[in-house]
mmCIF file of C-alpha atoms and ligand atoms in Angstrom:
data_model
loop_
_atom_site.group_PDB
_atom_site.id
_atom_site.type_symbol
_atom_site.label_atom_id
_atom_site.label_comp_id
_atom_site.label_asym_id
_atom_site.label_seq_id
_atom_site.Cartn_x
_atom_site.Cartn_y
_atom_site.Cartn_z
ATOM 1 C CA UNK E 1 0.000 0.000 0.000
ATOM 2 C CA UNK E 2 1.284 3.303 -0.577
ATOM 3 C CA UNK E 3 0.943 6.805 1.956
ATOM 4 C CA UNK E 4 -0.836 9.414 0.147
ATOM 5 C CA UNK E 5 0.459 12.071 2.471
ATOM 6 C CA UNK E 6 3.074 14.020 1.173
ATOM 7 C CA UNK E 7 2.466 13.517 -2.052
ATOM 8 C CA UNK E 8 2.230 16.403 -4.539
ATOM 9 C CA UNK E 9 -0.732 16.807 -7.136
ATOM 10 C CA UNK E 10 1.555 15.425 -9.839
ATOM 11 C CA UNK E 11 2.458 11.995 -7.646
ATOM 12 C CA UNK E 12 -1.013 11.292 -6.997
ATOM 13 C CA UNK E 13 -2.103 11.667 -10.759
ATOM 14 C CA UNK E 14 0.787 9.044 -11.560
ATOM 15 C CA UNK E 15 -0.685 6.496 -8.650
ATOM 16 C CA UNK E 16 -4.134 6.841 -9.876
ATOM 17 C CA UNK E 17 -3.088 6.442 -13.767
ATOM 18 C CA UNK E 18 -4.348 2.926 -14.351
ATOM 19 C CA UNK E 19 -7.478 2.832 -12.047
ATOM 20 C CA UNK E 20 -9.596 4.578 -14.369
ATOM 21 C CA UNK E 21 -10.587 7.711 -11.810
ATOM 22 C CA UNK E 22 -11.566 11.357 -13.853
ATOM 23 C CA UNK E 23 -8.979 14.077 -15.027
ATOM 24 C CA UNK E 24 -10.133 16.167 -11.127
ATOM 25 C CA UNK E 25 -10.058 13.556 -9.093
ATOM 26 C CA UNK E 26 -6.251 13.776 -8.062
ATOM 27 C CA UNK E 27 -6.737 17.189 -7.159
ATOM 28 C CA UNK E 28 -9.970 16.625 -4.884
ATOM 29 C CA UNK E 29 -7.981 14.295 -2.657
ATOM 30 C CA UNK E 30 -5.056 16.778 -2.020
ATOM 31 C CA UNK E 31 -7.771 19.112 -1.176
ATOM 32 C CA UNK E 32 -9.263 16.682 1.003
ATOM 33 C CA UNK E 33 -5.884 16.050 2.619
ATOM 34 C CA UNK E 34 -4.167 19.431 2.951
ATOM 35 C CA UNK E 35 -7.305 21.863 3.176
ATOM 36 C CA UNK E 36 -9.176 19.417 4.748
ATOM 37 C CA UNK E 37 -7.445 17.375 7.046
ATOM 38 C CA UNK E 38 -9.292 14.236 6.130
ATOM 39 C CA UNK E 39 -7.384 11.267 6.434
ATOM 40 C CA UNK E 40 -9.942 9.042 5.811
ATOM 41 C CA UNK E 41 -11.017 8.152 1.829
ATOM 42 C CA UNK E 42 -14.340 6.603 2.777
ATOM 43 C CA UNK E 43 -15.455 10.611 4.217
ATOM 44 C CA UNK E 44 -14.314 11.724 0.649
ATOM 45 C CA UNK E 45 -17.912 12.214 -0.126
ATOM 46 C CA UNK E 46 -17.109 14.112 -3.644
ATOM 47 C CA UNK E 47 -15.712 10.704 -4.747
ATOM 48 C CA UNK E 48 -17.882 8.041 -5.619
ATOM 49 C CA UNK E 49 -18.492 4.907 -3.267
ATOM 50 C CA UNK E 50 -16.499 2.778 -5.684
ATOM 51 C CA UNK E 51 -14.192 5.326 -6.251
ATOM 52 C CA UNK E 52 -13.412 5.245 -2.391
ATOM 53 C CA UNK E 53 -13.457 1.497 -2.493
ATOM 54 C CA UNK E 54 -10.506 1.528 -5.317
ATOM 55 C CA UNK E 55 -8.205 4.044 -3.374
ATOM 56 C CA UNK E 56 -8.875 2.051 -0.017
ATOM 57 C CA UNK E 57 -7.852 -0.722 -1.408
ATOM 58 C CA UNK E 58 -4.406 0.337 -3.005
ATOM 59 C CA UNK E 59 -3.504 3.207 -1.145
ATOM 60 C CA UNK E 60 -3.596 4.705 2.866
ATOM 61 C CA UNK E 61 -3.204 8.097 4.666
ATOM 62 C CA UNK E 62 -0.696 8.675 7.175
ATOM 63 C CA UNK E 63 0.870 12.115 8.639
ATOM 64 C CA UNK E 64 3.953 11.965 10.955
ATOM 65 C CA UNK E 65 2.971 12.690 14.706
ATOM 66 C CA UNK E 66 5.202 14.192 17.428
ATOM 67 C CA UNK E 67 6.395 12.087 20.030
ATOM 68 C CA UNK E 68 6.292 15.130 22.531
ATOM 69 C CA UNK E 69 7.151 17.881 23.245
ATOM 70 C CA UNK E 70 9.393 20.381 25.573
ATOM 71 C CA UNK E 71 8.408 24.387 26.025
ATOM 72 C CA UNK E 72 10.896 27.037 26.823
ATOM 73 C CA UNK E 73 9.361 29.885 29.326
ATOM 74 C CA UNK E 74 8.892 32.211 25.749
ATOM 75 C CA UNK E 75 6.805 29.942 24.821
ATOM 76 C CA UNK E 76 9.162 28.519 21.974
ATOM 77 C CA UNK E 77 8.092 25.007 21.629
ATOM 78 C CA UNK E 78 10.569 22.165 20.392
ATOM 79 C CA UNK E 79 8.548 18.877 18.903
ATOM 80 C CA UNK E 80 10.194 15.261 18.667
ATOM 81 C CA UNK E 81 9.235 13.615 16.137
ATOM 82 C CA UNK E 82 10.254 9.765 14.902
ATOM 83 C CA UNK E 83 11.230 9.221 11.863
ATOM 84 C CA UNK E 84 11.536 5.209 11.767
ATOM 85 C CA UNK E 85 14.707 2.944 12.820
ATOM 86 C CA UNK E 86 14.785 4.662 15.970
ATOM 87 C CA UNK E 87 15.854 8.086 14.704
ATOM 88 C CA UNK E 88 14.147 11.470 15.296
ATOM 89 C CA UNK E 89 14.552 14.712 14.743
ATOM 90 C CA UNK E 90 13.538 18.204 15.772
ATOM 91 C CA UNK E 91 10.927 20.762 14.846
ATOM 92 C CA UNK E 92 10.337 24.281 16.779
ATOM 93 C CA UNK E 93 7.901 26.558 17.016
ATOM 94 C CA UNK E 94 8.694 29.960 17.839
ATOM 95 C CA UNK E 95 5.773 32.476 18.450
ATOM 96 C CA UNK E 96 5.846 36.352 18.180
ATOM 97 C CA UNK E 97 3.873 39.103 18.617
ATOM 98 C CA UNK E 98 2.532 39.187 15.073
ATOM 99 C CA UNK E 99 3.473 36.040 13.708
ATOM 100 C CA UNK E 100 4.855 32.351 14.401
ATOM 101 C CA UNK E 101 7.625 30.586 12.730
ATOM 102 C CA UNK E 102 7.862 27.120 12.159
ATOM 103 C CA UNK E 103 11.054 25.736 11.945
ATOM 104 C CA UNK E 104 11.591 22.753 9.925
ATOM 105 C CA UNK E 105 14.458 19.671 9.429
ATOM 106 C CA UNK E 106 14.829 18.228 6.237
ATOM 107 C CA UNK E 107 17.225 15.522 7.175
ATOM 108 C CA UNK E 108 18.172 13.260 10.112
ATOM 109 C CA UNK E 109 21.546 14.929 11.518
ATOM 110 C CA UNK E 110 23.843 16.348 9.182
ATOM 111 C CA UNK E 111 26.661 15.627 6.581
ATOM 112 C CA UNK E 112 27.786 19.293 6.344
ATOM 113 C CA UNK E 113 30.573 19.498 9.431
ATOM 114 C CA UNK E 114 30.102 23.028 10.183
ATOM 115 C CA UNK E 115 32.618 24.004 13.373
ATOM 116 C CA UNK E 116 29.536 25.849 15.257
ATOM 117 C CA UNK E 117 27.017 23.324 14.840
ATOM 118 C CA UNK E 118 25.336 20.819 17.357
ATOM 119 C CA UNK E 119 23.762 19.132 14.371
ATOM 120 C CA UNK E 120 26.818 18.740 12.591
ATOM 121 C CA UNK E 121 27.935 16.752 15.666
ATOM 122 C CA UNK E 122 25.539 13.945 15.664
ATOM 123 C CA UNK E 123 26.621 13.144 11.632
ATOM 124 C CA UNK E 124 24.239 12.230 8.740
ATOM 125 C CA UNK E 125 21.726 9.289 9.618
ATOM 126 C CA UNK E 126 19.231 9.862 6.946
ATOM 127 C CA UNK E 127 17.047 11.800 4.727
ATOM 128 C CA UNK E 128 13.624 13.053 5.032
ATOM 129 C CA UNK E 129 10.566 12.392 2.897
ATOM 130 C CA UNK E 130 8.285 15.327 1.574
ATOM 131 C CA UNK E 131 6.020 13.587 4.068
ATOM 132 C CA UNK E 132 8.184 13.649 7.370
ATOM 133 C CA UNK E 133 9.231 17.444 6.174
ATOM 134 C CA UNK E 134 5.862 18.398 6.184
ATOM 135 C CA UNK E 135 4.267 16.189 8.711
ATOM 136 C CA UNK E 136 6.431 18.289 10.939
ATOM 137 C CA UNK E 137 3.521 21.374 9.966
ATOM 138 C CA UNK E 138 0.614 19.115 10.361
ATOM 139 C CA UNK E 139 1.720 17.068 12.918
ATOM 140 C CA UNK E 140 1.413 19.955 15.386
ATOM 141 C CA UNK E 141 -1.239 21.434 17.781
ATOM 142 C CA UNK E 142 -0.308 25.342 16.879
ATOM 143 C CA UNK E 143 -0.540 24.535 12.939
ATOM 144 C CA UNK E 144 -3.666 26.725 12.326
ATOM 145 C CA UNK E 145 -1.394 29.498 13.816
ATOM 146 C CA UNK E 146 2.031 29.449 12.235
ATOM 147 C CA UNK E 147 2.361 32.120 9.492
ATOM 148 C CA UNK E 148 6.153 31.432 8.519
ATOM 149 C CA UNK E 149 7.931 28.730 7.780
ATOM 150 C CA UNK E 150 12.063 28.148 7.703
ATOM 151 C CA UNK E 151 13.655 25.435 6.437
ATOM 152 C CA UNK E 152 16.633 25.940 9.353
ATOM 153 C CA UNK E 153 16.171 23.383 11.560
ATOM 154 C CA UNK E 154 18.482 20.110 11.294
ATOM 155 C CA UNK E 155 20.356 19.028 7.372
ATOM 156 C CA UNK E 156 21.297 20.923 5.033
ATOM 157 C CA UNK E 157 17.860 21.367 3.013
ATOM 158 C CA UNK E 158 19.745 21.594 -0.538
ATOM 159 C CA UNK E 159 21.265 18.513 0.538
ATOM 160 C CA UNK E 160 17.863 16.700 0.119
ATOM 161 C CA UNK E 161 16.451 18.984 -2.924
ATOM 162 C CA UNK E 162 14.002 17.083 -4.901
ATOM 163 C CA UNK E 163 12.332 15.974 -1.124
ATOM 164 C CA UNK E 164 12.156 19.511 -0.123
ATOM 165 C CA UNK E 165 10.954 20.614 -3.549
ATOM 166 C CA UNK E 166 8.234 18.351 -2.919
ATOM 167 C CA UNK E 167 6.942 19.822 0.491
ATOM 168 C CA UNK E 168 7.333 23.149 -0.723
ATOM 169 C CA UNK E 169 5.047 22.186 -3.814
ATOM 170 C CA UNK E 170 2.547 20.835 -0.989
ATOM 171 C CA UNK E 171 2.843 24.129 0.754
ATOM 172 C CA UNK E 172 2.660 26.581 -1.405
ATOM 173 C CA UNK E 173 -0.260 25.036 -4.198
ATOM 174 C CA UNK E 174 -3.154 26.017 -4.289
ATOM 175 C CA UNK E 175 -4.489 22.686 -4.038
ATOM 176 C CA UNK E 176 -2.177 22.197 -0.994
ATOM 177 C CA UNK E 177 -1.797 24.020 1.974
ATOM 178 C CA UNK E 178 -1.919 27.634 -0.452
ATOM 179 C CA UNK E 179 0.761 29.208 2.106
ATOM 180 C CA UNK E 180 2.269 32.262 0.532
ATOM 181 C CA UNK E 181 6.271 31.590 -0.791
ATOM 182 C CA UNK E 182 6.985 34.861 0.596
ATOM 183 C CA UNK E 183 6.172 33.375 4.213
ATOM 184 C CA UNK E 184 8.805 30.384 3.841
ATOM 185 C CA UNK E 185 12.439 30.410 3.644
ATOM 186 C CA UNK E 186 15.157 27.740 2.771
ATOM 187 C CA UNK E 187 18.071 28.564 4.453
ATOM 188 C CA UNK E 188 21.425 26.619 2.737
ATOM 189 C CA UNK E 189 24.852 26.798 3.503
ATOM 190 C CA UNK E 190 25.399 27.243 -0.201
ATOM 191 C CA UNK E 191 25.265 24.720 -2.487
ATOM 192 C CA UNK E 192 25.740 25.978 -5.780
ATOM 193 C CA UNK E 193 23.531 23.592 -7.848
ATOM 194 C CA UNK E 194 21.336 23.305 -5.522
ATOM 195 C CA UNK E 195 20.225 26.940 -5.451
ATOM 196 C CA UNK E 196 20.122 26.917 -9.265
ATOM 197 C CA UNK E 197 17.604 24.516 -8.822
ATOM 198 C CA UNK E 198 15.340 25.848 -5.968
ATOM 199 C CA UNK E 199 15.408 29.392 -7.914
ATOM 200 C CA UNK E 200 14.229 27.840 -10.837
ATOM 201 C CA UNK E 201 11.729 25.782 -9.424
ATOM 202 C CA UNK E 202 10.366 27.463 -6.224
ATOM 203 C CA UNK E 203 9.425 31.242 -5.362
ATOM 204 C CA UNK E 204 10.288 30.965 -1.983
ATOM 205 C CA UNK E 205 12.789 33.332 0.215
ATOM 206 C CA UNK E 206 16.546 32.213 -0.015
ATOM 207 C CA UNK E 207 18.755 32.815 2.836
ATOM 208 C CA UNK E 208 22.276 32.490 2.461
ATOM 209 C CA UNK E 209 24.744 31.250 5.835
ATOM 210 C CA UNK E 210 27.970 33.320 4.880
ATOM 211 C CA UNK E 211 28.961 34.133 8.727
ATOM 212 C CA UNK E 212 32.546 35.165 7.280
ATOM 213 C CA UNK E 213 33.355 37.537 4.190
ATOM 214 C CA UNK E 214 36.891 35.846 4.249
ATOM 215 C CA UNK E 215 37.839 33.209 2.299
ATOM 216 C CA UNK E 216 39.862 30.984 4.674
ATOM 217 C CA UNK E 217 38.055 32.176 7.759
ATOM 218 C CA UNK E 218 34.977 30.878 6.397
ATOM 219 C CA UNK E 219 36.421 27.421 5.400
ATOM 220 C CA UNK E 220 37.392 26.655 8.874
ATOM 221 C CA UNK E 221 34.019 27.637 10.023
ATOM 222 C CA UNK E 222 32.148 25.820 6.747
ATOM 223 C CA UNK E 223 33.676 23.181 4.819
ATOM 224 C CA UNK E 224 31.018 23.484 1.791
ATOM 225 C CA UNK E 225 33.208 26.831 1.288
ATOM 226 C CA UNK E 226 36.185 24.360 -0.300
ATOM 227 C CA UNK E 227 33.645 22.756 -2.542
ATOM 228 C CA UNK E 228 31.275 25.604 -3.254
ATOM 229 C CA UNK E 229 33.544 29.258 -3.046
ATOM 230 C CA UNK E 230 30.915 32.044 -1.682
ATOM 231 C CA UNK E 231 32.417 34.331 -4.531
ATOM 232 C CA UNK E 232 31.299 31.941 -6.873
ATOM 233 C CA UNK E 233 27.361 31.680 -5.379
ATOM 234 C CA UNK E 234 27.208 35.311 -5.037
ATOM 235 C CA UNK E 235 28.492 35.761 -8.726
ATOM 236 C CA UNK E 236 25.544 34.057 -9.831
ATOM 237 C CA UNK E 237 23.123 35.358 -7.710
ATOM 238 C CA UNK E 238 24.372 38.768 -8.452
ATOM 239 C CA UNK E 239 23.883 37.785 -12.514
ATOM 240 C CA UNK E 240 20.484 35.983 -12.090
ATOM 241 C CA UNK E 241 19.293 39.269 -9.808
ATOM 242 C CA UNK E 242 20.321 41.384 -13.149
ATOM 243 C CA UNK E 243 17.878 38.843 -15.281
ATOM 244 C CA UNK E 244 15.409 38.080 -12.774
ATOM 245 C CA UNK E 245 13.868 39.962 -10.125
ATOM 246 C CA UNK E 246 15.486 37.980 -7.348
ATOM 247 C CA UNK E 247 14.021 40.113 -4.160
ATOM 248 C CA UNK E 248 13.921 37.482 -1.838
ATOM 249 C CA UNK E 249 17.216 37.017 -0.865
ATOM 250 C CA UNK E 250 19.401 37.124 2.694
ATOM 251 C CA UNK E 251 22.190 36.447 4.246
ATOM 252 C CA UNK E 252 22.749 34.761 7.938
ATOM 253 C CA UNK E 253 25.782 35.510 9.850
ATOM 254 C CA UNK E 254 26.221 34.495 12.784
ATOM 255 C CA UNK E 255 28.243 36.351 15.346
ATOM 256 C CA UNK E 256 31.179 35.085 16.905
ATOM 257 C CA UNK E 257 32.642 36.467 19.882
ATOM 258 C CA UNK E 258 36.116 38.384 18.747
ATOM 259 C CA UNK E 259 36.116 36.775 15.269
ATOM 260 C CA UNK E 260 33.811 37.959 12.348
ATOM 261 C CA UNK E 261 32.581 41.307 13.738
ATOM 262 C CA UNK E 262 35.829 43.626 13.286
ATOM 263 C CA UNK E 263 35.839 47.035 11.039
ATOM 264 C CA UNK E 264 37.517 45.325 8.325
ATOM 265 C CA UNK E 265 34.737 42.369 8.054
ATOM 266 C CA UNK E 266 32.090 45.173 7.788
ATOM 267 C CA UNK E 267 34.288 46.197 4.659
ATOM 268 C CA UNK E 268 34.599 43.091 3.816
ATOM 269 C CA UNK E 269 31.248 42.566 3.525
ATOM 270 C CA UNK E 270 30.658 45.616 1.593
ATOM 271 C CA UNK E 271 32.454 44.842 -0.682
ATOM 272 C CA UNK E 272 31.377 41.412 -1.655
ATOM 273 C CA UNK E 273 27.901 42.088 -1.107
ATOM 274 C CA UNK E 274 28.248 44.971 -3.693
ATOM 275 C CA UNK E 275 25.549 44.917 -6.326
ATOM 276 C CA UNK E 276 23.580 42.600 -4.524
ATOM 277 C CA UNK E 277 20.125 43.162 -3.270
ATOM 278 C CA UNK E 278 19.821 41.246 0.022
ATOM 279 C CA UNK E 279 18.798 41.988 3.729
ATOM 280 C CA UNK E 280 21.809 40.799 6.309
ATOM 281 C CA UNK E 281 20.531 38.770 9.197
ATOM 282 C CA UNK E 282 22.880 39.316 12.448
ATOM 283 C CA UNK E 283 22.427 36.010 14.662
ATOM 284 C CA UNK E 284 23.538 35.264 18.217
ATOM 285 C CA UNK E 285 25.665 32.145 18.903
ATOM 286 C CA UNK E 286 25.274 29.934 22.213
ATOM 287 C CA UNK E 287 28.460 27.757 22.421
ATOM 288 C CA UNK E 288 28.198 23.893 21.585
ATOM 289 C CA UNK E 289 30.117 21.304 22.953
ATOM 290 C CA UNK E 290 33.346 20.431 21.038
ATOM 291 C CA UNK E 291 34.438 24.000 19.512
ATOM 292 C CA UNK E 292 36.222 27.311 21.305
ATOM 293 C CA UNK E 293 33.600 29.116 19.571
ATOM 294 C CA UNK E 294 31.894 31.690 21.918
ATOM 295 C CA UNK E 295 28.359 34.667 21.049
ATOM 296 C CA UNK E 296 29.120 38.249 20.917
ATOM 297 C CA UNK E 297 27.717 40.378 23.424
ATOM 298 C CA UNK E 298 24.466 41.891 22.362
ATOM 299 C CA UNK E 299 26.506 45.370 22.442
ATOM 300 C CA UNK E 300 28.942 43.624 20.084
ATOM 301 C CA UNK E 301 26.108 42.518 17.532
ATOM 302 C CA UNK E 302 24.390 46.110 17.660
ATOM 303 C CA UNK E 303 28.222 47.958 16.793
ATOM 304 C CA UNK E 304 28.722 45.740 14.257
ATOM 305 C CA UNK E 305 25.034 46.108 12.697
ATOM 306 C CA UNK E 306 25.861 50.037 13.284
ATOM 307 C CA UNK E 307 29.516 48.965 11.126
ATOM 308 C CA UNK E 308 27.112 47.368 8.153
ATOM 309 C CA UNK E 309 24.292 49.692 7.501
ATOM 310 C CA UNK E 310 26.944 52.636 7.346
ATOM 311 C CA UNK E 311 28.235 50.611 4.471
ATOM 312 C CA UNK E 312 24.894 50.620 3.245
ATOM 313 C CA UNK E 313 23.930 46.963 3.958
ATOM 314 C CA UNK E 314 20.320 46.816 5.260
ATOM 315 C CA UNK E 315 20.742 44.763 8.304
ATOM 316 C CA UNK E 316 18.891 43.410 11.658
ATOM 317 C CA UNK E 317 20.290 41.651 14.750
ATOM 318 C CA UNK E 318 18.122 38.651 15.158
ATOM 319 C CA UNK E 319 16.664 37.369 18.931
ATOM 320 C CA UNK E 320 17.498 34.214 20.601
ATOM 321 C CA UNK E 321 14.622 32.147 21.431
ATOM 322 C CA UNK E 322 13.660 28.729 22.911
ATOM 323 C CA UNK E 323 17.374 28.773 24.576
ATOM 324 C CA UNK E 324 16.637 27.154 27.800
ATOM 325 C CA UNK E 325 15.039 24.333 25.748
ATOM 326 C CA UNK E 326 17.980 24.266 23.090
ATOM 327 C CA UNK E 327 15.973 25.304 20.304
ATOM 328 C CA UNK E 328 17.961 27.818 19.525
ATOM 329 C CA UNK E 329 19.916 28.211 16.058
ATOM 330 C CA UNK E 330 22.256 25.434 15.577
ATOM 331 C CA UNK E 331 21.071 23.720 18.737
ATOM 332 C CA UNK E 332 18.778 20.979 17.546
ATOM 333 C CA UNK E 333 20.695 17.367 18.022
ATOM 334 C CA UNK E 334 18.749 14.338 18.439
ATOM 335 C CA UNK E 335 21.803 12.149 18.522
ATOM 336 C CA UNK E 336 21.428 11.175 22.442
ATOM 337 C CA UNK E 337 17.792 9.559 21.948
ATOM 338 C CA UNK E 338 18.642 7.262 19.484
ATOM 339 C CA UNK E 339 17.060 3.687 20.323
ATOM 340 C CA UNK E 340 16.031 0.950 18.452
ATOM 341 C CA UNK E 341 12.360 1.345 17.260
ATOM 342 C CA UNK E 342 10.337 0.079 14.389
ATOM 343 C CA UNK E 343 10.277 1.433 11.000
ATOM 344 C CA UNK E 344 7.336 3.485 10.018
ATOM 345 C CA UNK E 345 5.460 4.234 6.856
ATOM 346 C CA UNK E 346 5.762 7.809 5.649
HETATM 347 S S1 SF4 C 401 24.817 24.497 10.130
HETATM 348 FE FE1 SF4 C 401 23.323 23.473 8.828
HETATM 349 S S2 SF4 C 401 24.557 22.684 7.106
HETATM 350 FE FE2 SF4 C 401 26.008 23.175 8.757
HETATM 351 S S3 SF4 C 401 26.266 21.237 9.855
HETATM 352 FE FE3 SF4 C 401 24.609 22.385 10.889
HETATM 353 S S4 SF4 C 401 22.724 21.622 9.982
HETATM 354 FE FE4 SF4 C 401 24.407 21.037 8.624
#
């Protein structure tokens, strides 16, 4: 039998090929799946009885479910959820005054190595499916309240493209969940053919993890920056943004206590940004195990975001949140909870 959930329009029109079921049938069972939450094909009442009978016999629903949950005192909310062969991984959800985030994984640890990274620590144990990256929105009791989603939680989302193209076909369809693209954001370390891709195939926000405007700085931070060169990423985004309107672009640095926020890495970034249309995003650091790697002081973030927008970069200092619960960015590890458990089915 085969999980209809997660599916896009275009995978359920394959499965239902041969069994003889109209041209707008495919796209009334999304609807009754995303829109409508039914799981069930028997309460698909704009099907026919036998039509019903056909699907129940071939096919099933199933959506991930959290295994529980811990909440931080602002309310940030960090979900467990299993993903089969005893291995989980993390989802939070981080409300605001005027909106709530959901922050998703899109693979089971990491392959990446990044220095500053907790996920990077536990290693790569798998990818997700379309349906465990979005399971992680419908699995949860605050779904009919989130308003953004990021694709920042654990993996490397690029890593795991055609998956993630899938969920963020589910999301953003109108025969799916109909979120807006400019409410979700894929945030990569930056793989180059990766982003080719997701530009040409999603309208979603990019955000870019540069955390260093030098060269051999960054490599020690990010390995990717041996394989993919951030001169050579921003070159192209800088000559697609000429072609294209490419307005939904950032970039993520995090801030390191007395080693990326000097004068000269303001000019740095200046002058490798130039030409670019993009939004810097200043983000605190909380030390992980393993690495000498300490935050800046909130003063230190707010001089250097001073240092930046007189260069003319438009830039924010991000807030921490869900740290007592480490939910924060590049907290999420799941590696201590792994225990043998059956395999599941989405
Ligand atoms: S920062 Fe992102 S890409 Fe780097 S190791 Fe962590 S999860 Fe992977």
């Amino acid at each position: 039998l085969i999980n209809f959930f997660g599916l896009t329009l275009t995978q359920i029109q394959h499965h239902l090929k041969s069994l003889d079921f109209p041209q707008f049938a495919p796209e009334q069972i999304a609807r009754w799946i995303y829109q409508k939450n039914i799981f069930d094909f028997s309460k698909m009442t704009n099907l026919s009885l036998l039509q019903r009978q056909k699907l129940d016999d071939s096919f099933f629903i199933n959506a991930p479910k959290p295994l529980s949950f811990v909440q931080s005192e602002d309310g940030t909310k960090k979900y467990l959820f299993p993903t089969g062969n005893g291995k989980f991984i993390e989802t939070a959800f981080i409300p605001e005054k005027n909106r709530s985030t959901l922050c998703l994984s899109s693979q089971v640890g990491c392959k990446m190595g990044c220095l500053f990274c907790m996920t990077a620590k536990q290693g790569f144990q798998g990818q997700l499916s379309a349906a465990q990256i979005i399971g992680q929105f419908q699995g949860i009791e605050e779904k009919e309240r989130i308003t953004n989603l990021v694709y920042m939680g654990m993996g490397e989302p690029l890593d795991n493209i055609d998956e993630v193209l899938s969920s963020l076909e589910v999301f953003t369809s109108p025969w799916g969940y109909a979120l807006s693209p400019k409410k979700i954001t894929l945030s990569t370390i930056g793989i180059l053919p990766g982003i080719q891709k997701f530009l040409s195939q999603s309208s979603c926000r990019l955000a870019l993890s540069l955390h260093s405007p030098f060269e051999e700085e960054r490599k020690t931070l990010m390995p990717i920056q041996t394989v993919y060169p951030f001169s050579e990423i921003l070159d192209f985004l800088r000559s697609y943004q000429k072609e294209k309107t490419l307005d939904r672009l950032s970039i993520e640095y995090i801030v390191f206590k007395d080693l990326n926020h000097s004068p000269a890495h303001a000019k740095a970034m200046a002058r490798i940004l130039q030409g670019l249309k993009v939004r810097v995003n200043l983000i605190p650091y909380h030390p992980v195990p393993g690495t000498d790697l300490e935050g800046a002081r909130e003063d230190q973030m707010l001089s250097f975001q001073v240092k930046l927008k007189e260069k003319g970069l438009m830039t924010t200092v991000r807030k921490s949140r869900g740290l007592d619960i480490d939910a924060a960015c590049g907290l999420l590890s799941t590696k201590a909870l792994l225990k043998p458990e059956k395999d599941l089915d989405y």
